[in-house]
CSV table of C-alpha atoms in Angstrom, one decimal:
chain,number,residue,atom,x,y,z
A,1,UNK,CA,81.5,96.6,100.3
A,2,UNK,CA,83.8,97.3,103.2
A,3,UNK,CA,81.4,100.1,104.4
A,4,UNK,CA,78.5,97.7,104.6
A,5,UNK,CA,80.6,95.2,106.7
A,6,UNK,CA,81.7,97.7,109.3
A,7,UNK,CA,78.9,100.2,109.7
A,8,UNK,CA,76.6,98.0,111.8
A,9,UNK,CA,79.5,97.1,114.1
A,10,UNK,CA,80.3,100.7,114.7
A,11,UNK,CA,76.7,101.7,115.4
A,12,UNK,CA,76.0,98.8,117.7
A,13,UNK,CA,79.2,99.0,119.6
A,14,UNK,CA,79.6,102.8,120.0
A,15,UNK,CA,76.5,104.7,118.8
A,16,UNK,CA,75.1,106.7,115.9
A,17,UNK,CA,76.6,110.1,116.3
A,18,UNK,CA,79.6,110.2,113.9
A,19,UNK,CA,82.2,112.6,112.7
A,20,UNK,CA,83.8,112.0,109.3
A,21,UNK,CA,87.4,112.9,108.5
A,22,UNK,CA,87.3,112.5,104.7
A,23,UNK,CA,89.8,113.1,101.9
A,24,UNK,CA,88.4,115.7,99.5
A,25,UNK,CA,88.2,113.7,96.3
A,26,UNK,CA,85.8,111.3,94.6
A,27,UNK,CA,86.9,108.2,96.7
A,28,UNK,CA,86.4,110.0,100.0
A,29,UNK,CA,83.1,111.5,99.0
A,30,UNK,CA,81.9,108.1,97.8
A,31,UNK,CA,82.9,106.2,101.0
A,32,UNK,CA,81.4,108.9,103.2
A,33,UNK,CA,78.2,108.9,101.2
A,34,UNK,CA,77.8,105.1,101.7
A,35,UNK,CA,78.4,105.4,105.4
A,36,UNK,CA,75.9,108.4,105.7
A,37,UNK,CA,73.3,106.4,103.8
A,38,UNK,CA,73.4,103.6,106.3
A,39,UNK,CA,73.8,105.9,109.3
A,40,UNK,CA,70.8,108.1,108.4
A,41,UNK,CA,68.7,105.0,107.6
A,42,UNK,CA,69.4,103.9,111.2
A,43,UNK,CA,68.4,107.3,112.6
A,44,UNK,CA,72.0,108.5,113.2
A,45,UNK,CA,73.4,112.0,113.0
A,46,UNK,CA,76.8,113.2,111.7
A,47,UNK,CA,79.1,116.1,110.9
A,48,UNK,CA,82.4,116.1,109.2
A,49,UNK,CA,85.4,117.7,107.6
A,50,UNK,CA,86.9,117.4,104.1
A,51,UNK,CA,90.7,117.4,104.0
A,52,UNK,CA,92.7,117.8,100.8
A,53,UNK,CA,95.0,115.0,99.8
A,54,UNK,CA,98.4,115.7,101.2
A,55,UNK,CA,97.1,117.5,104.3
A,56,UNK,CA,99.8,117.4,107.0
A,57,UNK,CA,98.2,119.5,109.8
A,58,UNK,CA,94.8,118.1,110.8
A,59,UNK,CA,94.4,120.3,113.9
A,60,UNK,CA,91.5,122.5,112.5
A,61,UNK,CA,89.6,119.4,111.6
A,62,UNK,CA,90.3,117.7,114.9
A,63,UNK,CA,89.2,120.7,116.9
A,64,UNK,CA,85.9,120.6,114.9
A,65,UNK,CA,85.6,116.9,115.7
A,66,UNK,CA,86.2,117.5,119.4
A,67,UNK,CA,83.6,120.2,119.5
A,68,UNK,CA,81.0,118.0,117.9
A,69,UNK,CA,81.8,115.2,120.4
A,70,UNK,CA,80.8,112.2,118.3
A,71,UNK,CA,80.7,108.6,119.5
A,72,UNK,CA,82.7,107.5,116.5
A,73,UNK,CA,85.3,109.3,114.4
A,74,UNK,CA,85.2,107.7,110.9
A,75,UNK,CA,88.6,108.1,109.4
A,76,UNK,CA,88.4,107.8,105.6
A,77,UNK,CA,91.9,109.2,104.9
A,78,UNK,CA,94.3,107.0,103.1
A,79,UNK,CA,98.0,106.0,103.2
A,80,UNK,CA,100.3,108.7,104.5
A,81,UNK,CA,97.5,111.1,105.1
A,82,UNK,CA,95.8,108.5,107.3
A,83,UNK,CA,99.0,107.8,109.2
A,84,UNK,CA,99.5,111.5,109.9
A,85,UNK,CA,95.8,112.0,110.9
A,86,UNK,CA,95.8,109.0,113.3
A,87,UNK,CA,99.0,110.2,114.9
A,88,UNK,CA,97.5,113.6,115.5
A,89,UNK,CA,94.2,112.1,116.7
A,90,UNK,CA,96.2,110.3,119.5
A,91,UNK,CA,98.3,113.4,120.2
A,92,UNK,CA,95.1,115.4,120.6
A,93,UNK,CA,93.7,112.8,123.0
A,94,UNK,CA,90.6,112.3,120.9
A,95,UNK,CA,91.0,108.5,121.1
A,96,UNK,CA,90.2,108.8,124.8
A,97,UNK,CA,86.9,110.7,124.0
A,98,UNK,CA,85.6,108.8,121.0
A,99,UNK,CA,86.0,105.5,119.1
A,100,UNK,CA,87.7,105.5,115.7
A,101,UNK,CA,87.0,103.3,112.8
A,102,UNK,CA,86.3,103.1,109.1
A,103,UNK,CA,86.8,101.0,106.1
A,104,UNK,CA,90.5,100.6,105.9
A,105,UNK,CA,93.5,101.1,108.1
A,106,UNK,CA,95.9,98.9,106.2
A,107,UNK,CA,98.5,96.8,107.9
A,108,UNK,CA,101.3,98.8,106.4
A,109,UNK,CA,99.7,102.0,107.8
A,110,UNK,CA,99.2,100.4,111.2
A,111,UNK,CA,102.9,99.4,111.2
A,112,UNK,CA,103.8,103.0,110.4
A,113,UNK,CA,102.3,104.5,113.5
A,114,UNK,CA,103.3,104.4,117.1
A,115,UNK,CA,102.0,101.5,119.3
A,116,UNK,CA,99.4,103.7,121.0
A,117,UNK,CA,97.9,104.8,117.7
A,118,UNK,CA,97.2,101.2,116.6
A,119,UNK,CA,93.6,101.5,117.5
A,120,UNK,CA,90.1,101.4,116.0
A,121,UNK,CA,87.7,99.2,114.2
A,122,UNK,CA,88.2,98.5,110.5
A,123,UNK,CA,87.7,96.2,107.6
A,124,UNK,CA,90.6,94.4,105.9
A,125,UNK,CA,90.3,93.1,102.4
A,126,UNK,CA,92.6,90.2,103.3
A,127,UNK,CA,94.6,89.3,106.4
A,128,UNK,CA,97.5,86.9,106.8
A,129,UNK,CA,96.4,85.3,110.1
A,130,UNK,CA,93.7,82.7,109.0
A,131,UNK,CA,94.2,79.6,111.1
A,132,UNK,CA,91.1,78.0,109.5
A,133,UNK,CA,92.5,78.2,106.0
A,134,UNK,CA,95.6,76.0,105.7
A,135,UNK,CA,96.6,77.3,102.2
A,136,UNK,CA,97.3,80.7,103.7
A,137,UNK,CA,100.3,79.6,105.7
A,138,UNK,CA,102.2,78.5,102.6
A,139,UNK,CA,101.4,81.8,100.8
A,140,UNK,CA,102.6,83.8,103.8
A,141,UNK,CA,105.8,81.6,104.0
A,142,UNK,CA,106.4,82.1,100.3
A,143,UNK,CA,106.0,85.9,100.5
A,144,UNK,CA,108.3,86.0,103.5
A,145,UNK,CA,110.9,84.0,101.6
A,146,UNK,CA,110.7,86.4,98.6
A,147,UNK,CA,110.4,89.7,100.4
A,148,UNK,CA,111.3,89.1,104.0
A,149,UNK,CA,108.0,90.8,104.9
A,150,UNK,CA,104.6,89.7,106.2
A,151,UNK,CA,102.1,89.1,103.4
A,152,UNK,CA,99.5,91.9,103.1
A,153,UNK,CA,96.4,92.6,101.0
A,154,UNK,CA,98.8,94.1,98.4
A,155,UNK,CA,100.5,90.8,97.9
A,156,UNK,CA,97.1,89.0,97.8
A,157,UNK,CA,95.7,91.5,95.2
A,158,UNK,CA,98.6,90.8,92.8
A,159,UNK,CA,98.5,87.1,93.4
A,160,UNK,CA,94.7,86.8,92.8
A,161,UNK,CA,94.8,89.2,89.8
A,162,UNK,CA,97.4,87.2,87.9
A,163,UNK,CA,95.8,83.8,88.7
A,164,UNK,CA,92.4,85.2,87.8
A,165,UNK,CA,93.5,86.4,84.4
A,166,UNK,CA,95.2,83.1,83.6
A,167,UNK,CA,92.4,81.0,84.8
A,168,UNK,CA,89.7,83.1,83.0
A,169,UNK,CA,91.6,82.5,79.7
A,170,UNK,CA,91.9,78.8,80.3
A,171,UNK,CA,88.2,78.7,81.1
A,172,UNK,CA,87.2,80.7,78.1
A,173,UNK,CA,89.2,78.5,75.7
A,174,UNK,CA,87.7,75.4,77.3
A,175,UNK,CA,84.2,76.8,76.7
A,176,UNK,CA,85.0,77.3,73.0
A,177,UNK,CA,85.9,73.7,72.4
B,13,UNK,CA,85.7,92.0,76.7
B,14,UNK,CA,86.8,88.4,76.2
B,15,UNK,CA,88.8,88.6,79.4
B,16,UNK,CA,85.8,90.0,81.3
B,17,UNK,CA,83.4,87.3,80.0
B,18,UNK,CA,85.9,84.7,81.0
B,19,UNK,CA,85.7,86.0,84.6
B,20,UNK,CA,82.0,85.8,84.9
B,21,UNK,CA,81.0,83.5,87.7
B,22,UNK,CA,84.5,82.1,88.0
B,23,UNK,CA,85.2,80.6,91.4
B,24,UNK,CA,88.7,80.7,92.9
B,25,UNK,CA,90.1,77.5,94.5
B,26,UNK,CA,91.2,77.8,98.1
B,27,UNK,CA,94.9,78.0,97.2
B,28,UNK,CA,94.2,81.1,95.1
B,29,UNK,CA,91.3,82.7,97.0
B,30,UNK,CA,93.1,82.2,100.3
B,31,UNK,CA,90.1,82.8,102.5
B,32,UNK,CA,87.4,81.0,104.4
B,33,UNK,CA,84.6,81.4,101.9
B,34,UNK,CA,84.9,80.7,98.1
B,35,UNK,CA,85.8,83.9,96.3
B,36,UNK,CA,84.2,84.4,92.9
B,37,UNK,CA,83.7,87.0,90.2
B,38,UNK,CA,80.1,88.2,90.1
B,39,UNK,CA,78.3,88.1,86.8
B,40,UNK,CA,77.2,91.4,85.5
B,41,UNK,CA,79.9,93.7,86.9
B,42,UNK,CA,82.7,91.2,87.4
B,43,UNK,CA,83.3,92.4,91.0
B,44,UNK,CA,85.2,89.9,93.1
B,45,UNK,CA,83.1,88.6,95.9
B,46,UNK,CA,85.7,88.1,98.6
B,47,UNK,CA,85.5,87.8,102.4
B,48,UNK,CA,85.7,91.1,104.3
B,49,UNK,CA,87.7,90.9,107.5
B,50,UNK,CA,86.1,93.0,110.3
B,51,UNK,CA,88.2,93.6,113.4
B,52,UNK,CA,90.2,95.8,115.6
B,53,UNK,CA,93.7,97.2,115.3
B,54,UNK,CA,96.0,96.7,118.3
B,55,UNK,CA,99.5,97.3,119.4
B,56,UNK,CA,102.4,94.9,119.3
B,57,UNK,CA,101.8,92.0,121.6
B,58,UNK,CA,105.1,90.2,120.8
B,59,UNK,CA,104.6,89.6,117.1
B,60,UNK,CA,105.3,92.9,115.1
B,61,UNK,CA,103.2,91.6,112.2
B,62,UNK,CA,100.2,90.8,114.3
B,63,UNK,CA,98.5,94.2,114.6
B,64,UNK,CA,94.9,93.3,113.8
B,65,UNK,CA,92.4,91.0,115.5
B,66,UNK,CA,89.7,89.6,113.2
B,67,UNK,CA,86.4,89.4,115.0
B,68,UNK,CA,84.1,88.6,112.1
B,69,UNK,CA,84.4,87.5,108.5
B,70,UNK,CA,81.6,88.7,106.2
B,71,UNK,CA,81.2,86.8,103.0
B,72,UNK,CA,81.5,89.1,99.9
B,73,UNK,CA,77.9,88.7,98.7
B,74,UNK,CA,76.6,89.9,102.1
B,75,UNK,CA,78.9,92.9,102.1
B,76,UNK,CA,78.6,94.0,98.5
B,77,UNK,CA,75.9,96.3,97.2
B,78,UNK,CA,73.8,94.7,94.4
B,79,UNK,CA,75.3,94.9,91.0
B,80,UNK,CA,74.2,98.0,89.0
B,81,UNK,CA,75.2,96.4,85.8
B,82,UNK,CA,72.6,94.9,83.5
B,83,UNK,CA,72.1,91.2,83.9
B,84,UNK,CA,74.6,89.2,81.9
B,85,UNK,CA,73.2,87.7,78.7
């Protein structure tokens, strides 16, 4: 879903030669596979590196990326691994040579990197700054009051899940009457 | 199963969905069709929580692959 939303943006803005930095497990393989399907359908080319979960030193993979000289580095890594990889991408100067993007670079992860590493094109599953949706401001204020933090997709997931379960049961009971 | 059936086609009101387009649970695979926020990360410009600029909001049904589940009966 996120892949479909961002792939066209990355191809049209930057080009169709991509390098994947992908975590070596089912999720990473799946996301990369979805990107590759769309990229190849558009005539693009790619190379990539699979990194085990928990990788702390990405230098070998980044050397490979630099050598391939893609227009876009697709960063599929997650959580702490993604934070480490993005920091090293900037330290290696790859951000000056290629665009970076992917499906997710969560707000919590962006907060965890230095200012100059807050880069790239991504999709978010939810974002707090929605001036056209007045109900969001109250939610953000309520989360701030409870946690003293900005609301993120993690808060929204929990909120939507609980409300959905409750509402689905009310709905089911109503349909049985 | 009862819970899953209860979700089928259920729309979330704005105060729950908290997004521009109406979020709903797709029949068949019960996947939540929610907006996808496409944009660019950026550094702190004065608000430490504002680190992403949304450039485009893609409705869930446009972003999602077709359901692989059999059609709901």
